[in-house]
Short mmCIF file of C-alpha atoms and ligand atoms in Angstrom, two decimals:
data_model
loop_
_atom_site.label_atom_id
_atom_site.label_comp_id
_atom_site.label_asym_id
_atom_site.label_seq_id
_atom_site.Cartn_x
_atom_site.Cartn_y
_atom_site.Cartn_z
CA MET A 1 6.26 -18.30 -22.43
CA PRO A 2 6.23 -15.56 -25.09
CA GLY A 3 4.45 -13.35 -23.68
CA ALA A 4 3.06 -14.23 -20.40
CA ARG A 5 2.66 -11.26 -18.30
CA ARG A 6 4.77 -10.87 -15.29
CA ASP A 7 3.22 -8.58 -12.61
CA LEU A 8 5.66 -5.78 -11.54
CA THR A 9 7.22 -6.55 -8.16
CA VAL A 10 6.91 -2.39 -6.08
CA GLY A 11 9.57 -3.17 -3.04
CA VAL A 12 8.53 -0.78 0.19
CA VAL A 13 11.17 0.82 2.36
CA GLY A 14 9.24 -0.18 5.99
CA ALA A 15 6.19 -2.09 6.56
CA GLY A 16 3.73 -0.02 8.50
CA GLN A 17 0.52 1.04 8.05
CA LEU A 18 1.01 2.83 4.69
CA ALA A 19 2.83 -0.55 2.55
CA LEU A 20 0.42 -2.72 5.05
CA MET A 21 -2.60 -0.17 2.85
CA MET A 22 -0.63 -0.53 -0.30
CA GLY A 23 -0.60 -4.53 0.07
CA GLU A 24 -4.55 -4.32 0.27
CA ALA A 25 -4.51 -2.48 -2.83
CA ARG A 26 -1.79 -4.81 -4.89
CA ALA A 27 -4.32 -6.31 -6.81
CA ALA A 28 -6.52 -3.64 -7.42
CA ALA A 29 -3.02 -2.45 -9.15
CA GLY A 30 -1.70 -5.47 -10.28
CA VAL A 31 1.30 -5.59 -8.44
CA ARG A 32 2.90 -7.43 -6.26
CA LEU A 33 4.73 -6.62 -3.03
CA ALA A 34 8.02 -7.30 -0.62
CA VAL A 35 8.38 -5.09 1.94
CA LEU A 36 12.00 -4.31 4.04
CA ALA A 37 10.24 -4.45 7.50
CA ALA A 38 12.38 -3.97 11.38
CA SER A 39 11.16 -6.12 12.83
CA PRO A 40 8.26 -9.57 12.22
CA ASP A 41 5.45 -7.89 14.05
CA ASP A 42 4.88 -4.65 11.19
CA PRO A 43 1.70 -4.64 10.44
CA ALA A 44 3.07 -4.95 6.21
CA VAL A 45 4.15 -8.44 7.25
CA ALA A 46 0.93 -10.14 7.51
CA VAL A 47 0.02 -8.89 4.02
CA ALA A 48 3.52 -8.53 1.57
CA ASP A 49 4.25 -10.94 -0.97
CA GLU A 50 8.25 -10.93 0.12
CA VAL A 51 9.75 -10.32 2.98
CA LEU A 52 12.98 -8.43 3.67
CA TYR A 53 14.49 -7.55 7.09
CA GLY A 54 17.27 -4.22 8.07
CA THR A 55 16.06 -0.32 8.17
CA GLY A 56 16.34 2.44 5.38
CA PHE A 57 20.31 3.15 7.12
CA GLU A 58 21.62 0.32 6.00
CA GLU A 59 23.31 0.09 2.07
CA PRO A 60 23.32 -3.90 1.89
CA ALA A 61 19.07 -4.13 2.97
CA LEU A 62 18.45 -1.57 1.22
CA ARG A 63 20.61 -3.33 -2.49
CA ALA A 64 18.62 -7.04 -1.26
CA LEU A 65 14.98 -5.18 -1.64
CA ALA A 66 16.04 -3.39 -5.39
CA ALA A 67 17.46 -6.90 -6.17
CA ARG A 68 14.32 -8.80 -5.71
CA CYS A 69 11.75 -5.95 -7.22
CA ASP A 70 11.61 -3.53 -10.33
CA VAL A 71 11.28 -0.52 -8.23
CA VAL A 72 11.33 0.57 -5.41
CA THR A 73 9.14 3.17 -3.04
CA PHE A 74 8.98 3.55 0.26
CA ASP A 75 6.76 4.00 3.63
CA HIS A 76 8.36 6.63 5.63
CA GLU A 77 11.88 8.91 5.16
CA LEU A 78 13.52 6.95 8.13
CA VAL A 79 16.53 6.51 4.95
CA ASP A 80 20.18 7.62 3.87
CA LEU A 81 19.86 9.78 0.48
CA GLY A 82 22.89 8.71 -0.41
CA VAL A 83 22.77 5.06 -0.80
CA LEU A 84 19.79 5.40 -2.25
CA GLU A 85 21.71 8.21 -5.00
CA ARG A 86 24.21 4.77 -5.30
CA LEU A 87 20.75 2.57 -6.88
CA VAL A 88 19.58 5.50 -8.54
CA ALA A 89 23.20 5.42 -10.87
CA GLU A 90 23.03 1.75 -10.83
CA GLY A 91 20.22 1.78 -12.47
CA VAL A 92 17.47 1.29 -9.72
CA ALA A 93 14.33 2.81 -10.60
CA VAL A 94 14.34 4.69 -7.20
CA ARG A 95 10.08 6.51 -7.19
CA PRO A 96 10.70 9.02 -6.07
CA GLY A 97 13.42 9.23 -6.84
CA PRO A 98 16.58 11.16 -4.50
CA SER A 99 15.91 14.48 -5.42
CA ALA A 100 12.93 14.00 -4.87
CA LEU A 101 12.39 12.79 -1.46
CA LEU A 102 14.64 15.18 0.06
CA PHE A 103 12.04 17.51 0.82
CA ALA A 104 10.16 15.20 2.83
CA VAL A 105 13.25 14.41 4.81
CA ASP A 106 14.48 18.23 5.48
CA LYS A 107 12.25 21.30 6.02
CA ALA A 108 15.44 23.17 5.09
CA HIS A 109 15.45 22.19 1.61
CA GLN A 110 11.87 22.46 1.05
CA ARG A 111 10.99 25.71 2.81
CA ARG A 112 14.01 26.78 1.08
CA ALA A 113 12.96 25.72 -2.47
CA LEU A 114 9.15 26.38 -2.18
CA ALA A 115 9.90 30.20 -1.04
CA ALA A 116 12.26 30.31 -4.59
CA ALA A 117 9.80 29.68 -6.62
CA GLY A 118 7.29 32.34 -5.41
CA LEU A 119 5.13 29.94 -3.31
CA PRO A 120 3.04 30.82 -0.22
CA VAL A 121 5.30 29.77 2.65
CA PRO A 122 5.64 31.20 6.27
CA ARG A 123 8.37 33.57 6.46
CA PHE A 124 11.35 31.52 7.73
CA ALA A 125 14.95 31.27 9.06
CA VAL A 126 17.18 28.68 9.61
CA VAL A 127 19.58 27.95 12.54
CA ARG A 128 23.14 26.01 12.14
CA ALA A 129 25.28 25.05 14.76
CA GLY A 130 27.34 28.44 16.14
CA ASP A 131 24.88 30.31 15.10
CA ASP A 132 23.92 33.50 17.39
CA PRO A 133 19.99 32.50 17.65
CA ASP A 134 18.46 35.90 18.79
CA ARG A 135 20.05 37.37 15.12
CA ALA A 136 17.85 34.52 13.69
CA LEU A 137 14.86 35.33 16.02
CA GLY A 138 15.52 39.18 15.61
CA ALA A 139 13.15 38.87 12.13
CA PHE A 140 10.75 38.29 13.93
CA SER A 141 8.27 40.65 15.75
CA GLY A 142 5.88 37.73 16.96
CA PRO A 143 5.34 33.81 17.71
CA VAL A 144 7.89 31.36 16.16
CA VAL A 145 7.44 28.46 16.35
CA ALA A 146 10.73 26.01 15.91
CA LYS A 147 11.12 22.41 13.67
CA ARG A 148 13.99 20.21 13.47
CA ALA A 149 15.47 20.42 9.89
CA ARG A 150 15.17 16.76 10.14
CA GLY A 151 14.36 13.48 11.80
CA GLY A 152 10.20 14.94 12.93
CA TYR A 153 7.14 13.90 12.40
CA ASP A 154 3.43 14.25 13.72
CA GLY A 155 4.74 17.37 15.91
CA ARG A 156 7.70 15.39 17.51
CA GLY A 157 10.19 17.78 16.62
CA VAL A 158 7.90 20.62 16.85
CA ALA A 159 8.23 23.67 19.71
CA PHE A 160 5.88 26.68 19.62
CA PRO A 161 8.16 28.66 22.17
CA GLU A 162 6.49 30.88 24.57
CA GLY A 163 8.12 34.19 24.73
CA ARG A 164 11.75 35.19 23.80
CA ASP A 165 14.30 32.81 26.22
CA GLU A 166 12.50 29.65 25.92
CA ALA A 167 13.05 30.47 21.82
CA ARG A 168 16.83 31.47 22.30
CA ALA A 169 17.13 28.08 24.92
CA THR A 170 15.76 25.52 22.70
CA LEU A 171 17.28 26.69 18.28
CA LEU A 172 20.42 26.69 20.71
CA ALA A 173 19.38 23.08 22.02
CA TRP A 174 18.41 21.26 18.88
CA ALA A 175 20.85 23.81 16.99
CA SER A 176 24.14 21.15 17.90
CA GLU A 177 22.33 18.41 16.48
CA GLY A 178 21.70 19.62 12.71
CA GLU A 179 19.26 22.73 10.64
CA VAL A 180 16.59 24.38 12.63
CA LEU A 181 13.76 26.23 11.27
CA VAL A 182 12.17 28.95 13.06
CA GLU A 183 9.21 30.75 10.86
CA GLU A 184 6.64 32.65 12.18
CA ARG A 185 3.78 31.20 13.81
CA LEU A 186 0.98 31.98 11.30
CA ASP A 187 -2.85 32.62 13.36
CA LEU A 188 -4.64 30.04 10.98
CA LEU A 189 -7.85 29.55 10.36
CA GLY A 190 -8.12 26.06 9.45
CA GLU A 191 -6.18 23.92 7.87
CA ALA A 192 -6.30 21.36 4.62
CA ALA A 193 -5.07 19.26 2.77
CA LEU A 194 -4.78 18.68 -1.20
CA VAL A 195 -2.88 14.64 -2.45
CA LEU A 196 -2.63 14.32 -5.44
CA VAL A 197 -0.75 11.68 -7.74
CA ARG A 198 1.64 12.19 -9.88
CA ALA A 199 2.19 9.24 -13.30
CA LEU A 200 5.34 8.36 -13.98
CA ASP A 201 5.14 10.93 -17.48
CA GLY A 202 4.19 13.65 -15.15
CA THR A 203 -0.20 13.23 -15.19
CA LEU A 204 -1.81 14.54 -12.36
CA ALA A 205 -4.06 12.89 -10.72
CA PRO A 206 -5.83 14.97 -7.41
CA TYR A 207 -8.10 14.46 -4.53
CA PRO A 208 -10.38 16.50 -3.76
CA LEU A 209 -9.43 19.42 -1.23
CA VAL A 210 -10.31 17.62 2.76
CA ASP A 211 -10.09 20.15 4.81
CA THR A 212 -7.81 18.63 8.78
CA ARG A 213 -7.56 19.23 12.16
CA GLN A 214 -4.67 17.91 14.47
CA ALA A 215 -4.09 18.02 18.20
CA ASP A 216 -0.54 17.84 19.60
CA GLY A 217 0.67 17.49 16.21
CA MET A 218 -0.67 14.70 15.08
CA CYS A 219 -4.09 14.29 12.24
CA VAL A 220 -6.59 13.82 14.55
CA GLU A 221 -9.31 13.46 11.63
CA THR A 222 -10.20 14.64 8.21
CA ARG A 223 -13.47 16.08 6.50
CA TYR A 224 -14.88 15.65 2.85
CA PRO A 225 -16.08 18.31 1.28
CA SER A 226 -13.72 21.28 2.85
CA ARG A 227 -15.43 23.88 4.03
CA VAL A 228 -13.62 26.56 2.03
CA GLY A 229 -15.30 27.96 -0.47
CA PRO A 230 -15.04 28.05 -4.44
CA ASP A 231 -11.76 30.63 -3.98
CA ARG A 232 -9.49 29.27 -1.95
CA LEU A 233 -10.17 25.32 -3.50
CA ALA A 234 -9.57 27.26 -6.46
CA GLU A 235 -5.62 28.30 -5.29
CA ALA A 236 -5.76 25.28 -3.46
CA THR A 237 -5.61 22.86 -7.34
CA ALA A 238 -2.98 25.61 -8.37
CA LEU A 239 -0.81 25.83 -5.36
CA ALA A 240 -0.87 22.11 -5.55
CA ALA A 241 -0.10 22.13 -9.62
CA ARG A 242 2.88 24.03 -8.94
CA VAL A 243 4.40 22.11 -5.63
CA ALA A 244 3.99 19.01 -8.01
CA GLU A 245 6.68 20.80 -10.41
CA VAL A 246 8.83 22.40 -7.86
CA VAL A 247 9.17 18.94 -6.29
CA GLN A 248 8.78 16.34 -9.04
CA PRO A 249 7.28 13.50 -7.59
CA ILE A 250 6.70 10.41 -8.69
CA GLY A 251 3.38 7.96 -6.75
CA VAL A 252 1.96 10.57 -4.11
CA LEU A 253 2.49 13.59 -2.83
CA ALA A 254 0.82 15.49 -0.52
CA ILE A 255 0.70 19.27 0.55
CA GLU A 256 -0.29 20.52 4.11
CA LEU A 257 -2.23 24.07 3.94
CA PHE A 258 -2.39 26.41 6.15
CA VAL A 259 -5.34 28.76 5.52
CA THR A 260 -4.99 32.89 6.75
CA ALA A 261 -7.42 35.23 6.58
CA SER A 262 -4.47 36.09 3.56
CA GLY A 263 -4.97 32.64 1.54
CA LEU A 264 -3.46 30.04 1.65
CA VAL A 265 -0.37 28.95 2.39
CA VAL A 266 2.42 25.73 2.27
CA ASN A 267 2.92 24.01 5.74
CA GLU A 268 5.10 21.24 4.05
CA VAL A 269 4.62 18.59 1.39
CA ALA A 270 4.94 14.05 2.11
CA LEU A 271 6.08 12.36 -0.58
CA ARG A 272 3.84 8.65 0.69
CA PRO A 273 0.83 7.61 0.48
CA HIS A 274 -0.54 9.81 3.14
CA ASN A 275 -2.52 10.41 5.82
CA THR A 276 -5.33 13.01 4.85
CA ALA A 277 -5.88 10.48 1.72
CA HIS A 278 -6.98 7.88 3.80
CA TRP A 279 -10.60 8.36 2.92
CA THR A 280 -9.65 8.19 -0.29
CA ILE A 281 -10.43 4.05 0.92
CA GLU A 282 -14.36 4.48 0.48
CA GLY A 283 -14.40 7.33 -0.71
CA THR A 284 -13.47 7.35 -3.53
CA THR A 285 -12.67 4.72 -6.69
CA ALA A 286 -9.58 4.97 -7.05
CA ASP A 287 -7.94 5.22 -3.54
CA GLN A 288 -3.97 6.44 -3.01
CA PHE A 289 -2.54 3.68 -3.07
CA ALA A 290 -3.24 1.77 -5.32
CA GLN A 291 -3.15 4.61 -7.10
CA HIS A 292 0.54 5.22 -5.25
CA LEU A 293 1.55 1.97 -6.61
CA ARG A 294 0.18 2.62 -10.12
CA ALA A 295 2.43 5.87 -10.63
CA VAL A 296 5.73 4.14 -9.23
CA ALA A 297 5.13 1.29 -11.10
CA GLY A 298 4.60 3.03 -14.00
CA LEU A 299 1.11 2.46 -14.94
CA PRO A 300 -1.52 5.09 -15.84
CA LEU A 301 -3.06 6.56 -13.28
CA ALA A 302 -7.09 5.54 -13.15
CA THR A 303 -9.90 8.07 -13.22
CA VAL A 304 -10.28 9.15 -9.77
CA GLY A 305 -14.58 9.40 -8.46
CA VAL A 306 -16.13 10.29 -5.27
CA THR A 307 -18.31 7.76 -3.76
CA ALA A 308 -20.34 9.23 -1.73
CA ALA A 309 -21.30 13.15 -1.07
CA SER A 310 -18.98 13.46 1.91
CA ALA A 311 -16.95 11.72 3.94
CA VAL A 312 -15.18 11.66 7.31
CA MET A 313 -11.88 9.93 8.87
CA VAL A 314 -11.02 9.87 12.06
CA ASN A 315 -8.13 8.65 13.87
CA LEU A 316 -7.69 5.81 16.23
CA VAL A 317 -4.85 6.84 18.07
CA GLY A 318 -3.76 4.34 21.51
CA GLY A 319 -5.12 6.25 24.93
CA ALA A 320 -4.42 5.12 28.15
CA SER A 321 -5.75 1.94 28.26
CA PRO A 322 -6.41 -0.83 25.12
CA PRO A 323 -9.15 -0.80 22.84
CA ALA A 324 -12.02 -3.46 24.19
CA PRO A 325 -13.64 -4.59 20.81
CA ALA A 326 -16.96 -2.95 19.96
CA PRO A 327 -20.40 -2.97 18.44
CA ALA A 328 -20.50 -2.13 14.41
CA VAL A 329 -21.32 1.66 13.53
CA GLU A 330 -23.73 2.04 10.45
CA GLY A 331 -21.81 3.10 6.72
CA VAL A 332 -18.19 3.28 9.47
CA VAL A 333 -15.08 1.00 8.46
CA VAL A 334 -12.55 0.44 10.84
CA HIS A 335 -9.52 -0.08 9.89
CA ASP A 336 -7.03 -1.22 12.34
CA TYR A 337 -3.27 -1.58 11.41
CA ALA A 338 -2.35 -5.01 13.55
CA LYS A 339 -0.27 -3.63 16.37
CA ALA A 340 0.73 -3.21 19.68
CA TRP A 341 -1.28 -0.47 21.36
CA ARG A 342 0.22 1.97 23.10
CA PRO A 343 -0.68 5.16 24.44
CA GLY A 344 -0.51 8.56 21.55
CA ARG A 345 0.53 5.40 18.91
CA LYS A 346 -1.90 5.49 15.43
CA LEU A 347 -3.22 2.14 16.16
CA GLY A 348 -5.72 3.00 12.88
CA HIS A 349 -8.59 5.56 11.12
CA VAL A 350 -11.93 4.77 10.98
CA THR A 351 -13.62 6.22 7.81
CA ALA A 352 -17.32 7.57 7.48
CA LEU A 353 -19.26 8.02 3.99
CA GLY A 354 -22.17 10.07 4.10
CA VAL A 355 -25.05 12.49 1.99
CA ASP A 356 -24.94 15.06 5.27
CA PRO A 357 -21.62 16.01 6.12
CA ASP A 358 -22.36 16.96 9.64
CA GLU A 359 -24.07 13.57 10.61
CA THR A 360 -21.16 11.49 8.83
CA ARG A 361 -19.09 13.26 11.31
CA VAL A 362 -21.58 12.04 14.36
CA ARG A 363 -21.28 8.57 13.23
CA ALA A 364 -17.47 7.85 12.43
CA TRP A 365 -16.07 9.95 16.05
CA GLU A 366 -19.54 7.84 17.62
CA ARG A 367 -17.23 4.97 16.04
CA ALA A 368 -14.34 6.25 17.39
CA ARG A 369 -15.31 7.22 20.37
CA LEU A 370 -16.28 3.48 21.32
CA LEU A 371 -13.05 1.87 19.96
CA GLY A 372 -10.89 4.29 22.77
CA ALA A 373 -10.00 7.22 20.98
CA PRO A 374 -8.88 9.81 22.80
CA SER A 375 -8.66 12.87 21.61
CA GLU A 376 -11.77 15.40 21.92
CA GLU A 377 -14.18 16.32 19.70
CA VAL A 378 -13.63 20.08 19.10
CA PRO A 379 -16.27 21.77 16.54
CA TRP A 380 -14.00 23.21 13.53
CA PRO A 381 -12.50 26.25 13.72
P1 LIG B 1 4.66 17.54 11.25
O1 LIG B 1 5.87 17.41 10.53
O2 LIG B 1 5.35 16.88 13.07
O3 LIG B 1 4.25 16.93 11.42
P2 LIG B 1 4.02 20.24 11.66
O4 LIG B 1 5.23 21.71 11.38
O5 LIG B 1 3.63 19.09 10.12
O6 LIG B 1 5.03 19.08 11.69
O7 LIG B 1 3.19 20.73 11.99
C1 LIG B 1 2.09 20.19 13.09
C2 LIG B 1 1.44 21.10 13.71
O8 LIG B 1 1.63 22.07 14.13
C3 LIG B 1 0.52 21.94 12.76
O9 LIG B 1 -0.48 21.23 12.21
C4 LIG B 1 -0.18 23.57 13.18
O10 LIG B 1 -0.58 23.03 13.40
C5 LIG B 1 1.18 23.13 13.28
N1 LIG B 1 2.42 25.29 13.30
C6 LIG B 1 3.53 24.27 12.13
N2 LIG B 1 3.70 25.84 11.97
C7 LIG B 1 3.28 26.26 12.20
C8 LIG B 1 3.58 27.63 12.04
N3 LIG B 1 3.77 28.23 11.55
N4 LIG B 1 2.70 28.63 12.49
C9 LIG B 1 0.89 28.07 13.23
N5 LIG B 1 0.53 26.65 13.51
C10 LIG B 1 2.01 26.11 13.04
#
């Protein structure tokens, strides 16, 4: 029928909890969703309009997804960038594109490119197979952090060696499997994240800065509003715009920041909906999942407003035994990713909205504990 509107189909590589929440936001964005799932048990399979099976490392699977949708986007970065480059050359819309995705796939590339652009990053060196680790370690007088350049996430692939011998052993072992980043271990006053969404035309829609807390390398909790103070807020906003200029993403760009005595330092960037912006589902008028879908589909972004004076998100991580059903807590929303319980696995999150940040936080943790969150509630630094 001439003039009939056809909803665009966004194809997502992966069908984990991020794709699940994209699925829940697809009506708000006015798009259809196809997912490339590894298994019928993947969280997003239940909500997608169309499901294909395969992984981001299989060219036929990526081609099948591309053929079924108008634009390809991502639930995770486990993907063959070479195949994506070929698809782009053939005219497939891949958003974010392979050169932006490389920032999320390769921490060494990320550090080099952000440092070259003059952005504040920890002092670092890159070690490859055959390199003498002592040469790299000689550049650091204090403790270091070692990070696999590729394949690590949620603290996997990050080591905090005690002393030079342990650092040398880690670098030697890891470098035999790929590049390793070694960097100064900073004294952190805290950690924060700024998430923004970049539209196809370059328009930026930032969310407010949040404070974040990590345990075992995994995000445990986020808190809006951030308590860093007006100077740091302005610094974060300016930094985020500069990072977006370097990375040139389409969709969500999450910038994880270290708060140090001498200012903000960029830890890492992610190019997909991010754990530190899950609070935007209840806490804003335009959540990160709907905004991501709008951005990658080439649609105009919605205006972002906050819906409450404070919002606290706590991750539900599998404890020693499966969580039992628990009573509701007023003003706290539970997101269950419908994943099989496993100790240490992210199974869902809760978000509490309120007026007073401390009271909001108490309610969020009350609900999380009832659901078996094993993480210790520790005071903010
Ligand atoms: P991942 O990609 O697995 O999330 P990150 O590089 O973000 O790993 O590191 C995980 C956590 O380790 C950070 O959130 C921070 O708490 C700590 N960390 C990482 N790098 C440093 C550093 N250079 N100095 C101090 N702490 C660090």
